[in-house]
Short mmCIF file of C-alpha atoms in Angstrom, two decimals:
data_model
loop_
_atom_site.label_atom_id
_atom_site.label_comp_id
_atom_site.label_asym_id
_atom_site.label_seq_id
_atom_site.Cartn_x
_atom_site.Cartn_y
_atom_site.Cartn_z
CA MET A 688 -7.67 9.30 32.17
CA LEU A 689 -4.03 9.51 33.26
CA ALA A 690 -3.81 5.75 33.72
CA SER A 691 -5.32 5.20 30.30
CA ASP A 692 -2.85 7.60 28.66
CA PHE A 693 0.06 5.92 30.47
CA THR A 694 -1.09 2.51 29.22
CA ILE A 695 -1.35 3.77 25.66
CA MET A 696 2.10 5.32 25.77
CA THR A 697 3.60 2.16 27.28
CA PHE A 698 2.02 0.02 24.57
CA ALA A 699 3.27 2.33 21.82
CA VAL A 700 6.83 2.40 23.17
CA PHE A 701 6.76 -1.39 23.52
CA ILE A 702 5.74 -1.84 19.87
CA VAL A 703 8.50 0.46 18.60
CA CYS A 704 11.17 -1.11 20.81
CA THR A 705 10.09 -4.59 19.74
CA LEU A 706 10.25 -3.63 16.06
CA PHE A 707 13.69 -2.04 16.51
CA PHE A 708 15.10 -4.97 18.49
CA SER A 709 13.77 -7.67 16.13
CA SER A 710 14.92 -5.87 12.99
CA THR A 711 18.38 -5.25 14.48
CA VAL A 712 18.76 -8.90 15.46
CA LEU A 713 17.68 -10.03 12.01
CA PHE A 714 20.12 -7.61 10.42
CA LEU A 715 23.12 -8.69 12.50
CA PHE A 716 22.33 -12.41 12.30
CA ALA A 717 21.83 -12.33 8.55
CA GLN A 718 24.89 -10.21 7.99
CA GLU A 719 27.07 -12.66 9.85
CA TYR A 720 25.89 -15.89 8.22
CA ARG A 721 23.99 -15.25 4.96
CA LEU A 722 24.57 -11.95 3.23
CA SER A 723 21.91 -12.53 0.60
CA VAL A 724 19.28 -13.01 3.28
CA CYS A 725 20.49 -9.83 4.93
CA ASP A 726 19.99 -7.90 1.69
CA LYS A 727 16.46 -9.21 1.34
CA LEU A 728 15.56 -8.53 4.97
CA CYS A 729 16.90 -5.00 4.96
CA TYR A 730 15.24 -4.29 1.63
CA ALA A 731 11.95 -5.63 2.98
CA ILE A 732 12.16 -3.69 6.25
CA GLY A 733 12.80 -0.47 4.33
CA GLY A 734 9.34 -0.55 2.78
CA ALA A 735 7.47 -1.46 5.97
CA PRO A 736 6.99 2.12 7.29
CA ASN A 737 4.98 3.13 4.22
CA GLN A 738 2.69 0.18 4.86
CA VAL A 739 2.42 0.93 8.58
CA ALA A 740 1.25 4.46 7.81
CA GLY A 741 -0.83 3.41 4.81
CA SER A 742 -2.63 0.75 6.83
CA ALA A 743 -3.49 3.16 9.62
CA ALA A 744 -4.81 5.68 7.10
CA ALA A 745 -6.70 3.09 5.05
CA PHE A 746 -8.59 1.69 8.03
CA PHE A 747 -9.01 4.76 10.20
CA LEU A 748 -8.67 8.02 8.24
CA GLN A 749 -12.23 8.07 6.94
CA ILE A 750 -13.82 7.44 10.34
CA TYR A 751 -11.39 9.95 11.88
CA LEU A 752 -12.43 12.66 9.42
CA LEU A 753 -16.10 11.96 10.01
CA ASP A 754 -16.32 11.26 13.74
CA ILE A 755 -13.33 13.13 15.21
CA ALA A 756 -12.61 16.02 12.84
CA HIS A 757 -16.36 16.43 12.16
CA ILE A 758 -16.08 17.36 8.50
CA THR A 759 -18.95 16.36 6.24
CA PRO A 760 -18.93 13.11 4.26
CA PHE A 761 -18.71 15.11 1.04
CA GLN A 762 -15.64 16.96 2.30
CA ALA A 763 -14.16 13.64 3.43
CA SER A 764 -14.72 12.24 -0.05
CA LEU A 765 -12.87 15.22 -1.53
CA VAL A 766 -9.96 14.74 0.89
CA LEU A 767 -9.67 11.04 0.02
CA PHE A 768 -10.07 11.47 -3.73
CA ILE A 769 -7.88 14.56 -4.19
CA GLY A 770 -5.26 13.09 -1.87
CA LYS A 771 -5.07 9.85 -3.83
CA ALA A 772 -5.12 11.83 -7.08
CA SER A 773 -2.19 13.96 -5.92
CA GLY A 774 -0.23 10.80 -5.16
CA ALA A 775 -1.19 9.39 -8.53
CA VAL A 776 -0.12 12.53 -10.40
CA THR A 777 3.17 12.50 -8.51
CA ASP A 778 3.95 9.01 -9.82
CA PRO A 779 4.74 9.89 -13.45
CA VAL A 780 6.43 13.11 -12.32
CA ALA A 781 8.64 11.11 -9.95
CA GLY A 782 9.28 8.57 -12.69
CA PHE A 783 10.36 11.35 -15.06
CA PHE A 784 12.83 12.98 -12.69
CA ILE A 785 14.18 9.68 -11.34
CA SER A 786 14.79 8.42 -14.87
CA LYS A 787 16.84 11.59 -15.47
CA SER A 788 18.85 11.15 -12.28
CA LYS A 789 22.56 10.51 -12.46
CA TRP A 790 24.43 7.83 -10.58
CA THR A 791 25.76 8.91 -7.17
CA LYS A 792 27.90 7.24 -4.52
CA ILE A 793 24.80 5.70 -2.94
CA GLY A 794 23.06 4.92 -6.23
CA ARG A 795 20.47 6.51 -8.47
CA LEU A 796 17.36 5.66 -6.44
CA MET A 797 18.57 5.92 -2.85
CA PRO A 798 18.97 9.74 -2.79
CA TRP A 799 15.28 10.19 -3.53
CA MET A 800 14.27 8.00 -0.61
CA LEU A 801 16.74 9.74 1.67
CA ALA A 802 15.43 13.21 0.77
CA CYS A 803 11.72 12.56 1.28
CA THR A 804 11.71 10.33 4.40
CA PRO A 805 11.86 13.05 7.14
CA PHE A 806 9.28 15.21 5.39
CA THR A 807 6.98 12.21 5.04
CA ALA A 808 7.12 11.60 8.79
CA VAL A 809 6.26 15.24 9.55
CA SER A 810 3.38 15.40 7.07
CA TYR A 811 1.95 12.16 8.48
CA LEU A 812 2.00 13.62 11.98
CA LEU A 813 0.22 16.80 10.88
CA MET A 814 -2.34 14.77 8.95
CA TRP A 815 -3.71 13.46 12.27
CA TYR A 816 -3.53 16.75 14.15
CA LEU A 817 -6.88 18.29 15.16
CA PRO A 818 -6.52 22.04 14.60
CA PRO A 819 -8.30 24.35 17.08
CA PHE A 820 -10.32 26.05 14.33
CA VAL A 821 -13.39 24.36 12.83
CA SER A 822 -14.20 26.13 9.58
CA GLY A 823 -10.84 25.48 7.94
CA ARG A 824 -10.34 21.85 8.95
CA PHE A 825 -11.27 20.56 5.51
CA VAL A 826 -8.48 22.61 3.92
CA TRP A 827 -6.02 21.51 6.62
CA TYR A 828 -6.60 17.80 6.06
CA LEU A 829 -6.71 18.23 2.30
CA ILE A 830 -3.29 19.93 2.25
CA PHE A 831 -1.49 17.49 4.51
CA TYR A 832 -3.10 14.35 3.09
CA CYS A 833 -2.11 15.47 -0.42
CA LEU A 834 1.40 16.24 0.81
CA PHE A 835 1.64 12.87 2.54
CA GLN A 836 0.47 11.01 -0.57
CA ALA A 837 2.94 12.88 -2.79
CA LEU A 838 5.87 12.22 -0.45
CA THR A 839 5.06 8.53 -0.04
CA THR A 840 4.99 8.29 -3.82
CA LEU A 841 8.44 9.87 -4.05
CA PHE A 842 9.61 7.11 -1.73
CA GLN A 843 7.62 4.21 -3.15
CA VAL A 844 8.52 4.66 -6.83
CA PRO A 845 12.31 4.33 -6.39
CA TYR A 846 11.85 1.74 -3.65
CA THR A 847 9.78 -0.63 -5.78
CA ALA A 848 11.97 -0.04 -8.83
CA LEU A 849 14.95 -1.05 -6.69
CA THR A 850 13.78 -4.67 -7.08
CA MET A 851 15.18 -4.68 -10.62
CA PHE A 852 18.63 -3.68 -9.32
CA LEU A 853 19.00 -6.27 -6.59
CA SER A 854 19.63 -9.25 -8.87
CA THR A 855 19.45 -10.37 -12.49
CA ASP A 856 17.92 -13.71 -11.49
CA GLN A 857 14.13 -13.93 -11.65
CA LYS A 858 13.92 -16.33 -8.72
CA GLU A 859 16.03 -14.06 -6.56
CA ARG A 860 13.85 -11.09 -7.45
CA ASP A 861 10.71 -13.11 -6.71
CA SER A 862 12.24 -14.14 -3.41
CA ALA A 863 13.11 -10.53 -2.56
CA THR A 864 9.56 -9.54 -3.50
CA ALA A 865 8.19 -12.22 -1.19
CA TYR A 866 10.39 -10.93 1.63
CA ARG A 867 9.19 -7.42 0.90
CA MET A 868 5.52 -8.34 0.78
CA THR A 869 5.81 -10.37 3.99
CA MET A 870 7.40 -7.45 5.79
CA GLU A 871 4.94 -5.00 4.26
CA VAL A 872 2.01 -7.12 5.42
CA LEU A 873 3.63 -7.26 8.85
CA GLY A 874 3.96 -3.49 8.63
CA THR A 875 0.31 -3.28 7.68
CA LEU A 876 -0.47 -5.49 10.68
CA ILE A 877 1.59 -3.33 13.03
CA GLY A 878 0.00 -0.16 11.67
CA ALA A 879 -3.56 -1.41 12.02
CA ALA A 880 -2.93 -3.10 15.39
CA LEU A 881 -1.07 -0.12 16.82
CA GLN A 882 -3.59 2.39 15.56
CA GLY A 883 -6.55 0.20 16.50
CA GLN A 884 -5.40 -0.44 20.07
CA ILE A 885 -4.44 3.16 20.74
CA VAL A 886 -7.52 4.82 19.24
CA ALA A 887 -10.12 2.19 20.22
CA SER A 888 -11.20 4.28 23.20
CA ALA A 889 -12.05 7.14 20.82
CA HIS A 890 -14.85 5.10 19.23
CA HIS A 891 -16.59 3.55 22.23
CA SER A 892 -20.33 3.94 22.41
CA HIS A 893 -20.13 6.58 25.15
CA ASN A 894 -18.54 8.94 22.59
CA CYS A 895 -21.58 8.99 20.29
CA THR A 896 -25.17 10.20 20.52
CA THR A 897 -28.24 8.04 20.16
CA ASN A 898 -31.02 10.38 19.11
CA LEU A 899 -31.43 9.00 15.57
CA PRO A 900 -34.58 6.86 15.21
CA LEU A 901 -33.83 3.22 14.48
CA ASN A 902 -36.21 2.96 11.54
CA THR A 903 -35.23 6.14 9.77
CA SER A 904 -35.54 5.52 6.06
CA SER A 905 -34.91 9.00 4.74
CA PRO A 906 -31.56 10.59 5.35
CA THR A 907 -33.13 14.02 5.71
CA ASP A 908 -35.92 13.11 8.14
CA SER A 909 -33.78 13.35 11.24
CA TRP A 910 -31.20 15.85 10.16
CA HIS A 911 -32.58 18.55 12.40
CA ASP A 912 -32.89 16.07 15.26
CA SER A 913 -29.18 15.31 15.21
CA PRO A 914 -26.68 17.40 17.14
CA SER A 915 -25.12 20.39 15.43
CA TYR A 916 -21.72 19.28 16.75
CA PRO A 917 -21.07 21.26 19.83
CA GLU A 918 -17.77 19.56 20.42
CA PRO A 919 -17.45 18.21 23.97
CA SER A 920 -14.01 19.43 24.98
CA ASP A 921 -13.05 16.56 27.32
CA SER A 922 -14.15 13.74 25.04
CA LEU A 923 -12.79 15.32 21.88
CA SER A 924 -9.54 16.23 23.58
CA HIS A 925 -9.02 12.60 24.54
CA GLN A 926 -9.93 11.37 21.05
CA ALA A 927 -7.55 13.83 19.38
CA LYS A 928 -4.79 12.98 21.86
CA VAL A 929 -4.86 9.24 21.23
CA TYR A 930 -4.78 9.77 17.47
CA MET A 931 -1.76 12.06 17.82
CA ILE A 932 0.05 9.49 19.99
CA ALA A 933 -0.46 6.86 17.30
CA ALA A 934 0.70 9.27 14.58
CA GLY A 935 3.86 10.15 16.52
CA VAL A 936 4.84 6.51 16.97
CA ILE A 937 4.21 5.64 13.32
CA GLY A 938 6.09 8.74 12.18
CA GLY A 939 9.13 7.51 14.13
CA VAL A 940 8.94 4.14 12.39
CA TYR A 941 9.73 5.90 9.09
CA LEU A 942 13.17 6.94 10.29
CA LEU A 943 13.91 3.49 11.67
CA GLY A 944 12.93 1.67 8.48
CA PHE A 945 14.98 3.87 6.17
CA THR A 946 18.05 3.59 8.41
CA ILE A 947 17.93 -0.21 8.10
CA LEU A 948 17.42 0.06 4.33
CA CYS A 949 20.51 2.23 3.92
CA LEU A 950 22.65 -0.03 6.10
CA GLY A 951 21.73 -3.30 4.42
CA VAL A 952 21.06 -2.63 0.72
CA LYS A 953 23.52 -1.64 -1.96
CA GLU A 954 22.01 -0.46 -5.21
CA LYS A 955 23.55 -1.93 -8.36
CA ASP A 956 23.62 -0.28 -11.76
CA ASP A 957 21.62 -1.64 -14.71
CA PRO A 958 23.09 -5.16 -15.27
CA TYR A 959 21.84 -5.51 -18.85
CA ALA A 960 22.78 -2.19 -20.40
CA LEU A 961 26.06 -1.41 -22.11
CA ASN A 962 27.99 1.54 -20.78
CA SER A 963 27.34 3.21 -24.12
CA ASP A 964 23.58 2.70 -23.95
CA ARG A 965 21.54 5.81 -23.33
CA ALA A 966 18.43 6.13 -21.21
CA ILE A 967 15.17 6.10 -23.14
CA PRO A 968 13.59 9.59 -23.12
CA PHE A 969 10.71 9.70 -20.68
CA CYS A 970 7.96 10.52 -23.17
CA LYS A 971 9.17 7.87 -25.61
CA GLY A 972 9.49 5.35 -22.80
CA LEU A 973 5.98 6.18 -21.60
CA ARG A 974 4.58 5.67 -25.11
CA LEU A 975 6.37 2.33 -25.42
CA THR A 976 5.09 1.33 -21.98
CA MET A 977 1.49 2.16 -22.87
CA LYS A 978 1.79 0.05 -26.04
CA HIS A 979 3.22 -2.99 -24.26
CA GLY A 980 0.42 -5.56 -24.21
CA PRO A 981 1.41 -7.60 -21.12
CA TYR A 982 1.78 -4.42 -19.08
CA LEU A 983 -1.62 -3.07 -20.11
CA LYS A 984 -3.39 -6.31 -19.20
CA LEU A 985 -1.60 -6.62 -15.85
CA THR A 986 -2.30 -2.99 -14.95
CA ALA A 987 -5.97 -3.14 -15.94
CA SER A 988 -6.50 -6.33 -13.96
CA PHE A 989 -4.93 -5.20 -10.70
CA LEU A 990 -6.35 -1.70 -11.11
CA LEU A 991 -9.77 -3.21 -10.44
CA ILE A 992 -8.54 -5.65 -7.79
CA SER A 993 -6.61 -3.03 -5.80
CA THR A 994 -9.64 -0.72 -5.88
CA ALA A 995 -11.73 -3.51 -4.39
CA VAL A 996 -9.19 -4.05 -1.59
CA GLN A 997 -9.05 -0.30 -0.90
CA LEU A 998 -12.84 -0.15 -0.61
CA GLU A 999 -12.79 -3.07 1.83
CA GLN A 1000 -10.13 -1.42 3.97
CA SER A 1001 -11.63 2.05 3.97
CA ASN A 1002 -15.18 0.99 4.82
CA PHE A 1003 -14.52 -2.02 7.06
CA VAL A 1004 -14.35 -0.09 10.33
CA LEU A 1005 -17.44 1.92 9.41
CA PHE A 1006 -19.25 -1.30 8.49
CA CYS A 1007 -18.35 -2.99 11.78
CA THR A 1008 -19.30 0.12 13.75
CA HIS A 1009 -22.63 1.00 12.14
CA ALA A 1010 -23.91 -1.94 10.06
CA ALA A 1011 -22.82 -5.12 11.83
CA ASN A 1012 -23.05 -4.17 15.52
CA LEU A 1013 -19.37 -5.09 15.99
CA ARG A 1014 -18.24 -1.75 17.38
CA ASN A 1015 -16.24 -3.35 20.21
CA HIS A 1016 -14.53 -5.91 17.95
CA PHE A 1017 -13.38 -3.98 14.89
CA GLN A 1018 -9.75 -3.62 16.00
CA TYR A 1019 -9.48 -7.37 16.61
CA LEU A 1020 -11.09 -8.17 13.26
CA VAL A 1021 -8.60 -5.88 11.52
CA VAL A 1022 -5.73 -7.65 13.29
CA THR A 1023 -7.19 -11.04 12.25
CA ILE A 1024 -7.23 -9.95 8.60
CA LEU A 1025 -3.65 -8.81 8.68
CA VAL A 1026 -2.25 -11.74 10.68
CA SER A 1027 -3.87 -14.07 8.16
CA ALA A 1028 -2.34 -12.06 5.31
CA ALA A 1029 1.10 -12.02 6.90
CA VAL A 1030 1.35 -15.74 7.61
CA SER A 1031 0.00 -16.69 4.17
CA ILE A 1032 2.58 -14.77 2.09
CA PRO A 1033 5.11 -17.67 2.23
CA PHE A 1034 2.31 -20.06 1.23
CA TRP A 1035 1.44 -17.96 -1.81
CA GLN A 1036 5.12 -17.65 -2.74
CA LYS A 1037 5.48 -21.45 -2.78
CA PHE A 1038 2.15 -21.80 -4.58
CA LEU A 1039 3.06 -19.46 -7.43
CA GLN A 1040 6.47 -21.11 -7.81
CA ARG A 1041 4.87 -24.52 -8.19
CA PHE A 1042 1.63 -23.78 -10.06
CA GLY A 1043 2.34 -20.42 -11.69
CA LYS A 1044 1.42 -16.84 -10.99
CA LYS A 1045 -1.79 -16.75 -13.02
CA CYS A 1046 -3.06 -19.83 -11.19
CA ALA A 1047 -2.29 -18.22 -7.82
CA ALA A 1048 -4.59 -15.32 -8.73
CA CYS A 1049 -7.61 -17.54 -8.09
CA GLY A 1050 -6.98 -17.06 -4.35
CA ILE A 1051 -8.02 -13.43 -4.64
CA SER A 1052 -11.61 -14.51 -5.27
CA TRP A 1053 -11.87 -16.48 -2.02
CA MET A 1054 -13.02 -13.46 -0.07
CA ILE A 1055 -16.09 -12.83 -2.26
CA PRO A 1056 -18.57 -15.44 -0.94
CA PHE A 1057 -17.55 -14.92 2.68
CA ALA A 1058 -17.86 -11.13 2.47
CA VAL A 1059 -21.35 -11.55 1.04
CA MET A 1060 -22.19 -13.91 3.91
CA LEU A 1061 -21.02 -11.36 6.48
CA VAL A 1062 -23.17 -8.67 4.88
CA THR A 1063 -26.27 -10.85 4.97
CA ILE A 1064 -25.55 -12.59 8.32
CA PRO A 1065 -23.61 -10.19 10.60
CA ASN A 1066 -22.53 -12.81 13.13
CA LEU A 1067 -19.45 -12.42 15.37
CA ILE A 1068 -18.01 -15.90 14.75
CA LEU A 1069 -18.67 -15.59 11.03
CA ALA A 1070 -17.01 -12.15 11.08
CA TYR A 1071 -13.75 -13.61 12.40
CA PHE A 1072 -13.86 -16.41 9.80
CA VAL A 1073 -14.49 -13.87 7.05
CA ALA A 1074 -11.59 -11.79 8.36
CA PHE A 1075 -9.29 -14.83 8.17
CA VAL A 1076 -10.27 -15.73 4.58
CA SER A 1077 -10.10 -12.08 3.52
CA GLY A 1078 -6.54 -11.97 4.79
CA LEU A 1079 -5.62 -14.89 2.52
CA SER A 1080 -7.09 -13.10 -0.49
CA ILE A 1081 -5.49 -9.76 0.36
CA ALA A 1082 -2.08 -11.47 0.66
CA ALA A 1083 -2.44 -12.87 -2.86
CA SER A 1084 -3.56 -9.49 -4.23
CA LEU A 1085 -0.55 -7.79 -2.64
CA LEU A 1086 2.10 -10.32 -3.69
CA LEU A 1087 1.09 -11.09 -7.27
CA PRO A 1088 1.30 -7.70 -9.05
CA TRP A 1089 4.73 -6.89 -7.62
CA SER A 1090 5.90 -10.40 -8.50
CA MET A 1091 4.56 -10.18 -12.05
CA LEU A 1092 5.69 -6.64 -12.84
CA PRO A 1093 9.42 -7.55 -13.04
CA ASP A 1094 8.45 -10.24 -15.57
CA VAL A 1095 6.77 -7.56 -17.68
CA VAL A 1096 9.87 -5.35 -17.43
CA ASP A 1097 12.06 -8.29 -18.49
CA ASN A 1098 9.76 -8.93 -21.45
CA PHE A 1099 10.01 -5.28 -22.46
CA ARG A 1100 13.76 -5.36 -21.89
CA LEU A 1101 14.13 -8.22 -24.33
CA GLN A 1102 12.24 -6.30 -27.01
CA ASN A 1103 14.20 -3.07 -26.37
CA PRO A 1104 17.73 -4.25 -25.51
CA HIS A 1105 19.64 -1.00 -26.15
CA GLY A 1106 17.84 1.34 -23.80
CA LYS A 1107 17.88 1.71 -20.05
CA GLY A 1108 16.12 3.62 -17.29
CA GLN A 1109 12.59 2.50 -18.17
CA GLU A 1110 12.09 0.55 -14.92
CA THR A 1111 10.89 3.63 -13.02
CA ILE A 1112 8.48 4.41 -15.85
CA PHE A 1113 6.85 1.00 -15.50
CA TYR A 1114 6.60 1.20 -11.73
CA SER A 1115 5.50 4.83 -11.52
CA SER A 1116 2.82 4.50 -14.20
CA TYR A 1117 1.51 1.30 -12.60
CA VAL A 1118 1.20 3.01 -9.22
CA PHE A 1119 -0.37 6.04 -10.93
CA PHE A 1120 -3.23 4.00 -12.39
CA THR A 1121 -3.87 1.99 -9.23
CA LYS A 1122 -3.84 5.10 -7.02
CA MET A 1123 -6.09 7.02 -9.35
CA SER A 1124 -8.62 4.21 -9.50
CA ALA A 1125 -8.48 3.77 -5.72
CA GLY A 1126 -8.98 7.51 -5.24
CA ILE A 1127 -12.02 7.50 -7.49
CA GLY A 1128 -13.43 4.50 -5.66
CA LEU A 1129 -12.85 5.98 -2.21
CA GLY A 1130 -14.23 9.33 -3.28
CA ILE A 1131 -17.40 7.77 -4.66
CA SER A 1132 -17.85 5.61 -1.54
CA ALA A 1133 -17.53 8.59 0.82
CA ALA A 1134 -19.79 10.70 -1.40
CA SER A 1135 -22.40 7.94 -1.35
CA LEU A 1136 -22.43 8.15 2.45
CA GLU A 1137 -23.07 11.88 2.14
CA PHE A 1138 -25.89 11.23 -0.32
CA THR A 1139 -27.56 8.66 1.93
CA GLY A 1140 -27.32 10.89 5.00
CA TYR A 1141 -24.37 9.76 7.12
CA LYS A 1142 -24.22 11.79 10.36
CA PRO A 1143 -20.91 11.85 12.28
CA GLY A 1144 -21.11 11.01 15.97
CA LEU A 1145 -24.33 8.99 15.90
CA CYS A 1146 -24.40 5.47 17.33
CA ARG A 1147 -27.15 4.38 14.93
CA GLN A 1148 -27.18 5.52 11.32
CA SER A 1149 -30.15 5.46 8.96
CA ASN A 1150 -31.16 2.33 7.08
CA ASP A 1151 -29.96 3.90 3.82
CA VAL A 1152 -26.47 4.40 5.25
CA ILE A 1153 -26.39 0.81 6.55
CA LEU A 1154 -27.45 -0.52 3.14
CA THR A 1155 -24.78 1.60 1.45
CA LEU A 1156 -22.07 0.23 3.74
CA LYS A 1157 -23.20 -3.34 2.99
CA ILE A 1158 -22.99 -2.68 -0.75
CA LEU A 1159 -19.54 -1.11 -0.40
CA ILE A 1160 -18.28 -4.13 1.56
CA GLY A 1161 -20.00 -6.91 -0.38
CA ALA A 1162 -21.33 -6.26 -3.89
CA VAL A 1163 -18.92 -3.61 -5.23
CA PRO A 1164 -15.65 -5.41 -4.34
CA ALA A 1165 -17.04 -8.69 -5.69
CA VAL A 1166 -17.78 -7.14 -9.09
CA LEU A 1167 -14.39 -5.42 -9.25
CA ILE A 1168 -12.44 -8.58 -8.32
CA LEU A 1169 -14.28 -10.73 -10.83
CA GLY A 1170 -13.68 -8.13 -13.54
CA GLY A 1171 -9.98 -7.97 -12.72
CA LEU A 1172 -9.59 -11.76 -12.77
CA PHE A 1173 -11.38 -11.94 -16.12
CA ILE A 1174 -8.88 -9.49 -17.65
CA LEU A 1175 -6.00 -11.48 -16.14
CA LEU A 1176 -7.08 -14.51 -18.17
CA PHE A 1177 -5.65 -12.74 -21.24
CA TYR A 1178 -2.28 -11.96 -19.61
CA PRO A 1179 0.21 -13.51 -22.07
CA ILE A 1180 3.30 -14.18 -19.90
CA THR A 1181 3.29 -17.83 -18.80
CA GLU A 1182 5.82 -19.80 -16.79
CA GLU A 1183 7.32 -21.18 -20.01
CA SER A 1184 7.69 -17.74 -21.57
CA ARG A 1185 9.28 -16.50 -18.35
CA ARG A 1186 11.96 -19.18 -18.61
CA GLU A 1187 12.58 -18.34 -22.26
CA THR A 1188 12.92 -14.66 -21.42
CA LYS A 1189 15.33 -15.46 -18.61
CA LEU A 1190 17.59 -17.47 -20.92
CA ALA A 1191 17.47 -14.79 -23.62
CA LEU A 1192 18.41 -12.07 -21.13
CA GLU A 1193 21.29 -14.16 -19.84
CA VAL A 1194 22.60 -14.46 -23.40
CA LEU A 1195 22.14 -10.70 -23.81
CA ARG A 1196 24.04 -9.98 -20.60
CA ARG A 1197 26.93 -12.23 -21.60
CA SER A 1198 27.10 -10.63 -25.02
CA HIS A 1199 27.21 -7.19 -23.38
CA GLN A 1200 30.02 -8.29 -21.11
CA SER A 1201 32.01 -9.80 -23.99
CA THR A 1202 31.48 -6.64 -26.07
CA GLU A 1203 32.74 -4.45 -23.24
CA ASN A 1204 35.76 -6.71 -22.72
CA LEU A 1205 36.52 -6.58 -26.45
CA ASP A 1206 36.31 -2.77 -26.42
CA GLU A 1207 38.67 -2.60 -23.45
CA HIS A 1208 41.10 -4.97 -25.22
CA ARG A 1209 41.07 -2.79 -28.34
CA GLU A 1210 41.77 0.30 -26.25
CA ASP A 1211 44.70 -1.42 -24.55
CA THR A 1212 46.06 -2.59 -27.92
CA SER A 1213 45.81 0.89 -29.40
CA VAL A 1214 47.67 2.32 -26.43
#
């Protein structure tokens, strides 16, 4: 046990040191030779911690709540749904207060990220802590998961809106978005790999019981035959310990990422607005946002697609453990998905530049036939191939909405040239809808496991549970992705319209500059 703990700690320290060393080298090298690359790298690294933590939670929180914390599937569904809902509700609230914020020495968005980062790290650590009491564990995890979701929202809304204040050039913003998505996928990879390697020993077969009949068809037939969860102190202590080690390491990554963001990124004020322009009131801006056709179509499309990806992530480990007999391979399959996603981000960036963003969306559908094949033929070699193709699709689904959203904001900007501050409204409301839909999807998926009779701690679940996991991995994401891509067909912003908007905004910016210069000249003349 001591040797195992020492190995885990060594691996965790190695990951953190490697991340710190590589990011520092990138920062110094870029700062010396190409400042623009430095800005993009530091901006991208700043968002990685949220993805590290989000990846660990997406892949492992549900199985942790069920098999380690031993709360019921229904309680787990409430934790996941209410937690996501709290993050979603925080989005428009954060957008409201951020839009009212005044400019400071470090910008208008940076202070929000600075204030919430340490509290986010602490709440993440407590979210994985196994309290000594049993009856109140549901409330414990509900409180800290909601707090974690709210704090990550307070970071993510200003961070994503910061894209609009890095450059006025669409290509530069797309490039910065590609840097960000590459680093976020790498963060997702580090989170899943780190969490998977550290906690893998908590889910070995010797930690579960085998007294459920193999051919159980009714979820209630063997309920009284299953253990009533007398928690084995040695085994559970080890399982809780390895989860806390992983949480501590990932919590430390938050502080590292934000430090690099502050050192390398300088927030610029709104480049299109006149000094005399006033911020659009939040309620009016929200109404205008909800009436903007391109935004509604983009949000509706990726609302469905992101829900499908969340369902895949949340149920993948459970599927490998209980439905595909891949218990000893799930951490490597997760790493395969994320490595594939990370290395394919540059490919998708080049693809959308050459063929257009709507055309690149077809790559999201690649995962559908292979996921269905894995559900019907749970083969190890096929599982790794499916993991690779799924990574390609997930990369496209991550890159495209954040690359298309600035185009929507530019389109809105052109139609409303004398207002400013609406960027956070667009980003916060988009995240609100995607989080709310993901929370509903995750809540329904966990509740369906409760309905079909999922029993924590058992090596072999009932046939109804296995069928439910197959549907959640195969059929449901396929329907959601196809629905989202169908809506995206009606998205009106094309590559030609993007170029026209860019030229029009350049004219607008020059006219603003000339107007300001004329006003200054008049003031000097009057003096």
